[in-house]
Structure formats: C-alpha cells, structure tokens
mmCIF file of N, CA and C in Angstrom:
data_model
loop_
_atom_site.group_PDB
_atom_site.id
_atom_site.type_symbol
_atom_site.label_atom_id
_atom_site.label_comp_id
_atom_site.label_asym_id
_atom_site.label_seq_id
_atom_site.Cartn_x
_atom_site.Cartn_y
_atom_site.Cartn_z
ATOM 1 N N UNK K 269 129.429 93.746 101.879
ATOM 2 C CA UNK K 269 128.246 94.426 102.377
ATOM 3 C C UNK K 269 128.056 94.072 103.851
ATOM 4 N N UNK K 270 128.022 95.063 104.265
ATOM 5 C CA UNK K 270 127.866 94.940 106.538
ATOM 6 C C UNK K 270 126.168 94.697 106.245
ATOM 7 N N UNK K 271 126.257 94.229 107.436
ATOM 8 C CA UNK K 271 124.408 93.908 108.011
ATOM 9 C C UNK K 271 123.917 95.162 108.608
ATOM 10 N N UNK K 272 122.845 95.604 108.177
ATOM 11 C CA UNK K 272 122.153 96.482 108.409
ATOM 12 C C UNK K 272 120.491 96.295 108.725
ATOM 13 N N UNK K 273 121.023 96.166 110.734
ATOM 14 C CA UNK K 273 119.150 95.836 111.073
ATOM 15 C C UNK K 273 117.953 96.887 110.874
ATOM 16 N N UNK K 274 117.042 96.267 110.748
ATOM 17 C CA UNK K 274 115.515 97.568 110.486
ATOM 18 C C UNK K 274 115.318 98.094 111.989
ATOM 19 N N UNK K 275 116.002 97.607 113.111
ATOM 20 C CA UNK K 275 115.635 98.386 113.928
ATOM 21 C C UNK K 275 116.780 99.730 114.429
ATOM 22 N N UNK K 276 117.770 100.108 113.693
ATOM 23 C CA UNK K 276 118.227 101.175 113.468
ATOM 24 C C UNK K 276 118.154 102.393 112.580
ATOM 25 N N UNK K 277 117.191 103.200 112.443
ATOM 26 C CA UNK K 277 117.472 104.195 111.659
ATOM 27 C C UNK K 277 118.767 103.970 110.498
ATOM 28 N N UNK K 278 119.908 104.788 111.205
ATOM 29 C CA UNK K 278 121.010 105.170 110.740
ATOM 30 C C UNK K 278 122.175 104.552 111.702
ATOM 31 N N UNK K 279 122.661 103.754 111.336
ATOM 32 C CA UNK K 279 123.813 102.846 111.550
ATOM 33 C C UNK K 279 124.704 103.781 112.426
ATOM 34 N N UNK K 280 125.482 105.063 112.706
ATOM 35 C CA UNK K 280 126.039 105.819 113.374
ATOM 36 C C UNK K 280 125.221 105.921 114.795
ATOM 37 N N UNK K 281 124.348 105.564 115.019
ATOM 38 C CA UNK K 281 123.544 105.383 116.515
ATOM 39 C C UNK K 281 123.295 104.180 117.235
ATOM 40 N N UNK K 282 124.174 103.146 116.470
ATOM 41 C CA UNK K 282 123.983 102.285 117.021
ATOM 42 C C UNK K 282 125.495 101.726 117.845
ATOM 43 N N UNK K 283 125.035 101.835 119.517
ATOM 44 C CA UNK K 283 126.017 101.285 120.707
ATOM 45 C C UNK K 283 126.956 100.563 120.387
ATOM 46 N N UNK K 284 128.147 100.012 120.558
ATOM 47 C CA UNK K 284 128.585 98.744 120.704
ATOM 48 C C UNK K 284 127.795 97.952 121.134
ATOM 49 N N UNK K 285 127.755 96.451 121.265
ATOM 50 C CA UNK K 285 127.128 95.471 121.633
ATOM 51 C C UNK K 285 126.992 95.321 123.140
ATOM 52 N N UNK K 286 126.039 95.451 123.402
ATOM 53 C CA UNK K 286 125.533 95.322 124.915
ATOM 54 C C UNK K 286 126.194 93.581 125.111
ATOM 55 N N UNK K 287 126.762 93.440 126.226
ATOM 56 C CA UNK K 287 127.344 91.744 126.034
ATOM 57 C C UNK K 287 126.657 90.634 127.354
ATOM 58 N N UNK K 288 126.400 91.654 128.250
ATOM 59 C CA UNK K 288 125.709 91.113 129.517
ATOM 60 C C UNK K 288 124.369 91.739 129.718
ATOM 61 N N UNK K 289 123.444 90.882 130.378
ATOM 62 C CA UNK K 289 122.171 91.171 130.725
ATOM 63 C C UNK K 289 121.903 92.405 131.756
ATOM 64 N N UNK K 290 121.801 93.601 131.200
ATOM 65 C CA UNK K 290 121.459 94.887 132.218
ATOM 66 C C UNK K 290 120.491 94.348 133.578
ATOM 67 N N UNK K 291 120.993 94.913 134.607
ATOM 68 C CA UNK K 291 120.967 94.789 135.968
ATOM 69 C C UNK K 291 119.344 94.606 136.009
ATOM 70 N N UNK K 292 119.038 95.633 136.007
ATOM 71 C CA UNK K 292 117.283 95.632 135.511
ATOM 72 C C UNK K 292 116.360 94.336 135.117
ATOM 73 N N UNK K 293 116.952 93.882 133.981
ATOM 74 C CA UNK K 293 116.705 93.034 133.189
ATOM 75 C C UNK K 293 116.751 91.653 133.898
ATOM 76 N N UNK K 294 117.962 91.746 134.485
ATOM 77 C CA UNK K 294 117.784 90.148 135.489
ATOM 78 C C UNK K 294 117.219 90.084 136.749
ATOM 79 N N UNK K 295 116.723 91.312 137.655
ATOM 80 C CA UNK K 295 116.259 91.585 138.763
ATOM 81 C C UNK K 295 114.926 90.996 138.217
ATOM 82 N N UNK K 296 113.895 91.246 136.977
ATOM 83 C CA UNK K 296 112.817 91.267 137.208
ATOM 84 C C UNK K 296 112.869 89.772 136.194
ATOM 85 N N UNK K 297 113.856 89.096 136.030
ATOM 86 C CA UNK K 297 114.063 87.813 135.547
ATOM 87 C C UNK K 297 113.380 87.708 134.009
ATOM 88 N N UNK K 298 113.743 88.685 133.425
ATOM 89 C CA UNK K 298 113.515 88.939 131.581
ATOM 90 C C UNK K 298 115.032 88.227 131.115
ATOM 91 N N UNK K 299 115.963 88.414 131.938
ATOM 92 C CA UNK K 299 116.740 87.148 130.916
ATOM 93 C C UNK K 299 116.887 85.861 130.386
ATOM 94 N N UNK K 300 115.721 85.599 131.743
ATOM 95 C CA UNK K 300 115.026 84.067 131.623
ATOM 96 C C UNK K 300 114.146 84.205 130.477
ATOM 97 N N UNK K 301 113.701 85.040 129.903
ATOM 98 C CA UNK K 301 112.591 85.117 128.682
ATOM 99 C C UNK K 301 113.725 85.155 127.220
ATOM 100 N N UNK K 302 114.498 86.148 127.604
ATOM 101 C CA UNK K 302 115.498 86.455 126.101
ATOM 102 C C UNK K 302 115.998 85.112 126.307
ATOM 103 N N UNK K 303 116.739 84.314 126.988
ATOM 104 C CA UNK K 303 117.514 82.990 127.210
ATOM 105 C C UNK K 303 116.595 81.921 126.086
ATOM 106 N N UNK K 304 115.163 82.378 126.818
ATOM 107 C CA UNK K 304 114.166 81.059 126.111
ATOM 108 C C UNK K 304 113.496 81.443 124.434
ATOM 109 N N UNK K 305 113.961 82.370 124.732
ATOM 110 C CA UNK K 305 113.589 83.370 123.128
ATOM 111 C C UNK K 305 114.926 83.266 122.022
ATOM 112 N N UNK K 306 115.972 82.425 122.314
ATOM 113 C CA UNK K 306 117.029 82.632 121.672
ATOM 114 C C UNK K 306 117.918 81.549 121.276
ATOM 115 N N UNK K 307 117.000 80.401 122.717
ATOM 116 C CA UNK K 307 117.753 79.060 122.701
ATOM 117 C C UNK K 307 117.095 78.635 121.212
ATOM 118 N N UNK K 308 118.462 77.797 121.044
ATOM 119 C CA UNK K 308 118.974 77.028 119.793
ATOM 120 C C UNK K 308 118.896 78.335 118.530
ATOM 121 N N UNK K 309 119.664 79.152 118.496
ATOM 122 C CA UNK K 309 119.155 80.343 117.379
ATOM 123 C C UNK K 309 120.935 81.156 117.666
ATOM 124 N N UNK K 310 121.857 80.338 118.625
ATOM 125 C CA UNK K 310 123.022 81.293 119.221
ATOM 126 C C UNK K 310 123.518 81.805 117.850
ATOM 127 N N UNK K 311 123.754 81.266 116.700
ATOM 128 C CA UNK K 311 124.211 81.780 115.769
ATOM 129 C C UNK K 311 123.929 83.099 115.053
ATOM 130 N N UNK K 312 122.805 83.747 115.704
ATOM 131 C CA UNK K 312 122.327 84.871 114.893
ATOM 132 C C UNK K 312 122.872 85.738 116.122
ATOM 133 N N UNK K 313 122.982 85.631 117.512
ATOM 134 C CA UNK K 313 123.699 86.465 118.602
ATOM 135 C C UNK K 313 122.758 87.401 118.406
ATOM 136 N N UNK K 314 121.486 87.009 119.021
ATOM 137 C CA UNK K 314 120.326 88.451 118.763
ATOM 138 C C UNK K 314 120.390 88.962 120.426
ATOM 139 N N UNK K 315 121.106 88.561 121.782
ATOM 140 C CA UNK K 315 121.157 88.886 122.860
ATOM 141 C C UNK K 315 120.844 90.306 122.630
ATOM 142 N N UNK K 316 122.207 90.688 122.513
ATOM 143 C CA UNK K 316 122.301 92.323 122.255
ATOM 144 C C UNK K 316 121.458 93.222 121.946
ATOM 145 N N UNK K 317 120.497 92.762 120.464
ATOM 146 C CA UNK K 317 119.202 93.590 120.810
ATOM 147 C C UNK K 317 118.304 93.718 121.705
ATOM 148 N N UNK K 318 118.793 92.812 122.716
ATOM 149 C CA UNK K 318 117.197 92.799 123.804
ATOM 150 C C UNK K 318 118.446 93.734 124.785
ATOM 151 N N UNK K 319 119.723 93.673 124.985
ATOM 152 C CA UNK K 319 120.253 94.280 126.110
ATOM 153 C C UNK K 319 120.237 95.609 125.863
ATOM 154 N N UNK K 320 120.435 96.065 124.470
ATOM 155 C CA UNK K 320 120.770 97.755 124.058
ATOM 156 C C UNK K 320 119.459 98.459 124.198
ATOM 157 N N UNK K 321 119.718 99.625 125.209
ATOM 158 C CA UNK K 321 119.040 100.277 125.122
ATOM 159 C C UNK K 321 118.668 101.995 124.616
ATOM 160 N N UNK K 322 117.731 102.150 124.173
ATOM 161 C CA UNK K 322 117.146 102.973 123.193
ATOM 162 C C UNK K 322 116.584 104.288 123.895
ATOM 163 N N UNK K 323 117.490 104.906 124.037
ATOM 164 C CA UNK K 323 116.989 106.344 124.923
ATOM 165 C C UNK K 323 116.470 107.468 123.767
ATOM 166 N N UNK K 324 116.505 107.556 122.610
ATOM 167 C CA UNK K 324 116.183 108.872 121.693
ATOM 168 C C UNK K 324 114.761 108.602 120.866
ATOM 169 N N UNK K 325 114.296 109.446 121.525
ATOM 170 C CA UNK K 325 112.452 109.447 120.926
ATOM 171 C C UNK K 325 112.739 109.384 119.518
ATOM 172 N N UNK K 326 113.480 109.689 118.736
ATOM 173 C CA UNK K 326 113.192 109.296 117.233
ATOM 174 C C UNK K 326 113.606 107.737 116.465
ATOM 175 N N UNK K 327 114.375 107.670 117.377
ATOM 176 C CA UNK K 327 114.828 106.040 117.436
ATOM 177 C C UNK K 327 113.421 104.913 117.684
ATOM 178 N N UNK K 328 112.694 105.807 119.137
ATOM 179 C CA UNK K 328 111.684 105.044 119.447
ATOM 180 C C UNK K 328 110.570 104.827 118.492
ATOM 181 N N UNK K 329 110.037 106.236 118.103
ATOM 182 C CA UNK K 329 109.154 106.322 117.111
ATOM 183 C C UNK K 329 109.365 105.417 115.701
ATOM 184 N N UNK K 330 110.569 105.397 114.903
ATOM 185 C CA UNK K 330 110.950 104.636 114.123
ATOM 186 C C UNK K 330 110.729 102.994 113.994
ATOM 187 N N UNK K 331 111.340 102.554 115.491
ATOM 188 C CA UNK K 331 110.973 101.321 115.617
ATOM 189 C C UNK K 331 109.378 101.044 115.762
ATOM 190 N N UNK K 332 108.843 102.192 116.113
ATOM 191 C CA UNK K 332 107.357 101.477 116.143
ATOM 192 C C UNK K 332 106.627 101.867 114.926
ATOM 193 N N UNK K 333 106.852 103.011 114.125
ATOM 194 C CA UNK K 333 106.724 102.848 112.713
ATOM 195 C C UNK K 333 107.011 101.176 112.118
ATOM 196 N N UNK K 334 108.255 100.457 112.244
ATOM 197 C CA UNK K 334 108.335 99.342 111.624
ATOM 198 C C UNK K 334 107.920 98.228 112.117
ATOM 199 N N UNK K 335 107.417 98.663 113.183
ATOM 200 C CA UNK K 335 106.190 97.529 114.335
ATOM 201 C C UNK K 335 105.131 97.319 113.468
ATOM 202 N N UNK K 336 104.687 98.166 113.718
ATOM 203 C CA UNK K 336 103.306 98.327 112.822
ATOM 204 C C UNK K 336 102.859 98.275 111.613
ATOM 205 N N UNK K 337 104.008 99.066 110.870
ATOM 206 C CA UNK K 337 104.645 98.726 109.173
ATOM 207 C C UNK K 337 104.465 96.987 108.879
ATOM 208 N N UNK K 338 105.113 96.352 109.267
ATOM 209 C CA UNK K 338 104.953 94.799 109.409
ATOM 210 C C UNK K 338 103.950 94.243 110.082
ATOM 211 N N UNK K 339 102.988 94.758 110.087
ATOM 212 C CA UNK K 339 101.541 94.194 110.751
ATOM 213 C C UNK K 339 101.322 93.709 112.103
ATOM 214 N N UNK K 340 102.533 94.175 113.051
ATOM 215 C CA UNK K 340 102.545 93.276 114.405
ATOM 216 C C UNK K 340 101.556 94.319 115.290
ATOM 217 N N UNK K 341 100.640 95.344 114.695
ATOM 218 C CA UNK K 341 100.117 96.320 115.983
ATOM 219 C C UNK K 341 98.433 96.136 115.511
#
C-alpha cells in the first residue's frame, strides 16, 4: 500500500518532489520557518509539501475543505 496524503485530491496531480527551497520562499526567508518547522522530524521529509506548489483552484478549495474539516478554521 503507497502513502496517500489528505492534501491531494487524486494522486495523478501530484508534482514530483519539489527538492530545493523555491526562490520566493528564501528571498522572504520562509525557509528559515519550514527548517524550524521540521527540525528533528527529517524522517517524515515533509520539505516538499511546503516547496510544491498548488496552482488549480480545485486543488485549493479541497485543501481548505480539509482545513476546516479538521477544525483548524
């Protein structure tokens, strides 16, 4: 059985693994946040979800369906 995260819909939309911190992301020094959000945890390799990014409004909507679904809104 493959791993299948809740923040994908449907597994066929999901990127290869983003492996480096998008340009963006380190200009405004958010890798310093994912870095401190991740230290001691390397084994789960959650980088990638903070690097991949999510351009399709139904993708978006979904994930915030399961935002909120789980009580975080």
């Amino acid at each position: 059985m493959t791993f299948q995260s809740i923040l994908f819909e449907k597994t066929d939309n999901i990127e290869k693994e983003a492996l480096k911190a998008p340009v963006f992301l380190v200009d405004l020094n958010l890798d310093q946040i994912v870095d401190a959000m991740t230290a001691g945890k390397q084994e789960y390799n959650s980088k990638p979800f903070f690097y991949t990014r999510v351009d399709d409004i139904d993708a978006i909507k979904y994930r915030r369906r399961i935002f909120f679904g789980y009580g975080f809104g």
